[in-house]
PDB file of C-alpha atoms in Angstrom:
ATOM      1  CA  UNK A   1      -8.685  -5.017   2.566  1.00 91.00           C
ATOM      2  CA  UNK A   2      -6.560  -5.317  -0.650  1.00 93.00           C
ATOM      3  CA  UNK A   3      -3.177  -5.614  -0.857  1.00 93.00           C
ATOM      4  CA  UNK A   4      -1.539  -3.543  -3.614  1.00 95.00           C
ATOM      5  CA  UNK A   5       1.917  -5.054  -5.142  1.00 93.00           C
ATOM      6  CA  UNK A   6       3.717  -3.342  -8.150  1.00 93.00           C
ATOM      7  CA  UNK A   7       1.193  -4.587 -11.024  1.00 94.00           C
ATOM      8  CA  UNK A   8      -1.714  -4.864  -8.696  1.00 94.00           C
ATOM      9  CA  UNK A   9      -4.095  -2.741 -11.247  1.00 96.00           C
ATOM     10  CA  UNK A  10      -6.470   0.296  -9.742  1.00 96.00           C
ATOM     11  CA  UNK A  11     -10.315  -1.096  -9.731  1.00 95.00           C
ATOM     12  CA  UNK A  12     -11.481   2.255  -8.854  1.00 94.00           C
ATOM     13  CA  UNK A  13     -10.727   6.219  -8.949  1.00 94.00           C
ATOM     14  CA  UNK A  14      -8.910   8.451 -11.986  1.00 95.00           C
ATOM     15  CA  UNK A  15      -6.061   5.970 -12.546  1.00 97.00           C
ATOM     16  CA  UNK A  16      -8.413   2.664 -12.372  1.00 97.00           C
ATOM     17  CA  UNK A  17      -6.709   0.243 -14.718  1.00 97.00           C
ATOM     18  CA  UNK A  18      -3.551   1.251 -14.443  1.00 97.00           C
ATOM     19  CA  UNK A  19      -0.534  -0.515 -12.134  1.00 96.00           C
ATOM     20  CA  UNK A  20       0.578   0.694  -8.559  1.00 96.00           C
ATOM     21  CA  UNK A  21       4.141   1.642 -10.334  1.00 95.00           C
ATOM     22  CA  UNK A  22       2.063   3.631 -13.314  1.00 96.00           C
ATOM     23  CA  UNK A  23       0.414   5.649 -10.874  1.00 96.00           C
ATOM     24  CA  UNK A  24       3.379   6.347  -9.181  1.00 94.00           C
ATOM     25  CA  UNK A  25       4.965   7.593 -12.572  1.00 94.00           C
ATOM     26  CA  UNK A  26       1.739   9.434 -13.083  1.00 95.00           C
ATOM     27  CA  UNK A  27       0.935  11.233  -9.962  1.00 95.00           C
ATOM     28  CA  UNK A  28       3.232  10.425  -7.089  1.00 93.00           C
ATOM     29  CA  UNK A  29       0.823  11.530  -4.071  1.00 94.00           C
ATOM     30  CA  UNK A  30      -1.791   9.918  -5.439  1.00 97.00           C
ATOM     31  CA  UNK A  31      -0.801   6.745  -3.590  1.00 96.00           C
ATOM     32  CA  UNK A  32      -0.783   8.335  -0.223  1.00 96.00           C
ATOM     33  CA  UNK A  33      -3.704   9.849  -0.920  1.00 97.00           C
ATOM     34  CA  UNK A  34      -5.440   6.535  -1.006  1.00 97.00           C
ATOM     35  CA  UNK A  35      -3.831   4.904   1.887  1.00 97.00           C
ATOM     36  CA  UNK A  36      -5.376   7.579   3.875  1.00 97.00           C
ATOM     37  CA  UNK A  37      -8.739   7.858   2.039  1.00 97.00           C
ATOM     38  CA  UNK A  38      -9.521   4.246   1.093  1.00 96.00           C
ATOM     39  CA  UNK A  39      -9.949   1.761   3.625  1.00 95.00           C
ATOM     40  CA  UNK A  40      -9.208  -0.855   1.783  1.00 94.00           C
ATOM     41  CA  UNK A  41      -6.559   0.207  -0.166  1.00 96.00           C
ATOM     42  CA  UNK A  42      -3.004  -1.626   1.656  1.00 96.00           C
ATOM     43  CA  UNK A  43       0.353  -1.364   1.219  1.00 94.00           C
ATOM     44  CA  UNK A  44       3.074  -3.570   2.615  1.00 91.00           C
ATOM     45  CA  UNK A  45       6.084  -1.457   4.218  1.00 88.00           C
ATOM     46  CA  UNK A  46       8.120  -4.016   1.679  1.00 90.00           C
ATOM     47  CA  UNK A  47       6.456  -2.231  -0.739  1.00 93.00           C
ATOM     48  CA  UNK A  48       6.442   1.250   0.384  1.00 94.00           C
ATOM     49  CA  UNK A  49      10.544   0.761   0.768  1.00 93.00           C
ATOM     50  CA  UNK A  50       9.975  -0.440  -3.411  1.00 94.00           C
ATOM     51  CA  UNK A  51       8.272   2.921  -4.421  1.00 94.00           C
ATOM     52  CA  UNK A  52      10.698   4.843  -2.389  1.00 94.00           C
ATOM     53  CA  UNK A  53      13.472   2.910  -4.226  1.00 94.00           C
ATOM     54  CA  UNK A  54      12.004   3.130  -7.438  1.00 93.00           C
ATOM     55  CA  UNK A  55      10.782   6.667  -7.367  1.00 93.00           C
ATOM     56  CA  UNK A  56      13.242   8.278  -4.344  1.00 94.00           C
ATOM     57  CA  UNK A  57      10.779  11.834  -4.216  1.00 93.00           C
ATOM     58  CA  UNK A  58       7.926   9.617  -2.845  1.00 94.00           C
ATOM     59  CA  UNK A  59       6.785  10.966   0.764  1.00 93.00           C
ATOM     60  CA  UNK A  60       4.544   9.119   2.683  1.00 94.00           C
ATOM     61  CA  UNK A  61       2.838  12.221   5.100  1.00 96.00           C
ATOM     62  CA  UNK A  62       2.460  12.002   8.464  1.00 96.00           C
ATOM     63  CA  UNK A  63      -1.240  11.018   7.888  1.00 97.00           C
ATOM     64  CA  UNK A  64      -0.541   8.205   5.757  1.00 96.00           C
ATOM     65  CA  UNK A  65       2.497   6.718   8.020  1.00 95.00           C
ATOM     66  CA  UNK A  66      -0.535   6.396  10.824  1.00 96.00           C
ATOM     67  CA  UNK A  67      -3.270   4.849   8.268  1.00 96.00           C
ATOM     68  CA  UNK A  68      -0.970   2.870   7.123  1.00 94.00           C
ATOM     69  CA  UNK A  69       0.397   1.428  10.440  1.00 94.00           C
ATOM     70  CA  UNK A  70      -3.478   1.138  11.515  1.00 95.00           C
ATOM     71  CA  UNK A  71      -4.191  -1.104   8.417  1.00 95.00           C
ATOM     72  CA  UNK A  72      -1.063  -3.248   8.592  1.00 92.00           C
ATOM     73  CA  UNK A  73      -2.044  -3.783  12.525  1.00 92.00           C
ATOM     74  CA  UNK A  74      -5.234  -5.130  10.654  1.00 92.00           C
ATOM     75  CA  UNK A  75      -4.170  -6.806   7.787  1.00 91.00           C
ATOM     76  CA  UNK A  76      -1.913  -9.126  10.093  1.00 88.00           C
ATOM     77  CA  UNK A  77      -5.231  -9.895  12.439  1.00 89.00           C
ATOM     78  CA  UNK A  78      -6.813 -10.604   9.423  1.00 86.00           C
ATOM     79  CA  UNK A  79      -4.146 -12.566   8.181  1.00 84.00           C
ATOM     80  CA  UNK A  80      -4.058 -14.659  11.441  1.00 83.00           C
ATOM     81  CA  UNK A  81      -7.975 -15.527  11.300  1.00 79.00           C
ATOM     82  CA  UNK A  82      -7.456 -16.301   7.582  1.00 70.00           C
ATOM     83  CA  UNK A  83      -3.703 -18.504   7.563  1.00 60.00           C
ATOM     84  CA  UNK A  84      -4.858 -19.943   4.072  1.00 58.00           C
ATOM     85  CA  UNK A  85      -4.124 -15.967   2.571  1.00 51.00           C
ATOM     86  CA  UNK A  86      -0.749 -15.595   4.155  1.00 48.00           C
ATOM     87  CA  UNK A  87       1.395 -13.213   1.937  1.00 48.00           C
ATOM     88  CA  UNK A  88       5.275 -13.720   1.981  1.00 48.00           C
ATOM     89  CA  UNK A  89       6.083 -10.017   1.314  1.00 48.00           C
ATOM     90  CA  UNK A  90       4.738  -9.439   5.034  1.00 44.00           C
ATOM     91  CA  UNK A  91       7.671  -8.568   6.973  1.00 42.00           C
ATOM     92  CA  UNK A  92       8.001  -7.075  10.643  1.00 40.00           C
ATOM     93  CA  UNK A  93       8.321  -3.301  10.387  1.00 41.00           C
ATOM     94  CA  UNK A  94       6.225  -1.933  13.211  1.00 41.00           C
ATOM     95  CA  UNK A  95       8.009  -2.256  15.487  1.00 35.00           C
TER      96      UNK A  95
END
């Protein structure tokens, strides 16, 4: 899984090259859109709160708010068999 931060650039799709925060100024749902439909694509609630503050029209979808708990569930077991990739911007949120 790859965590996407505010520059993180797209490797893949319509918008591959451009930032997290372009895409967001470009097409808004594309970014739930991916949580749900690419598994590796991962967003930190941190950084969902940034969109949302940044653009305040951003909805997550019901859909997305599940994927997205699923891969944070499995981003921190990851995280925990991996301690040398420990990311500061992983705060408690699930709870």
């Amino acid at each position: 899984m790859k965590l996407y931060r505010s520059n993180t650039l797209f490797e893949f799709g319509k918008h591959e090259g451009k930032t997290v925060w372009q895409v967001l100024d470009l097409q808004i749902n594309y970014i739930d859109w991916c949580i749900i439909n690419i598994d590796s694509f991962y967003l930190t609630v941190y950084m969902i709160d940034a969109i949302k503050n940044r653009n305040p029209d951003f909805k997550l979808s019901a859909e997305g708010k599940q994927k997205l708990k699923e891969k944070d569930a499995r981003w921190k077991m990851e995280q925990e068999s991996n301690p040398d990739d420990l990311d500061d911007d992983i705060i408690e949120f699930w709870h």
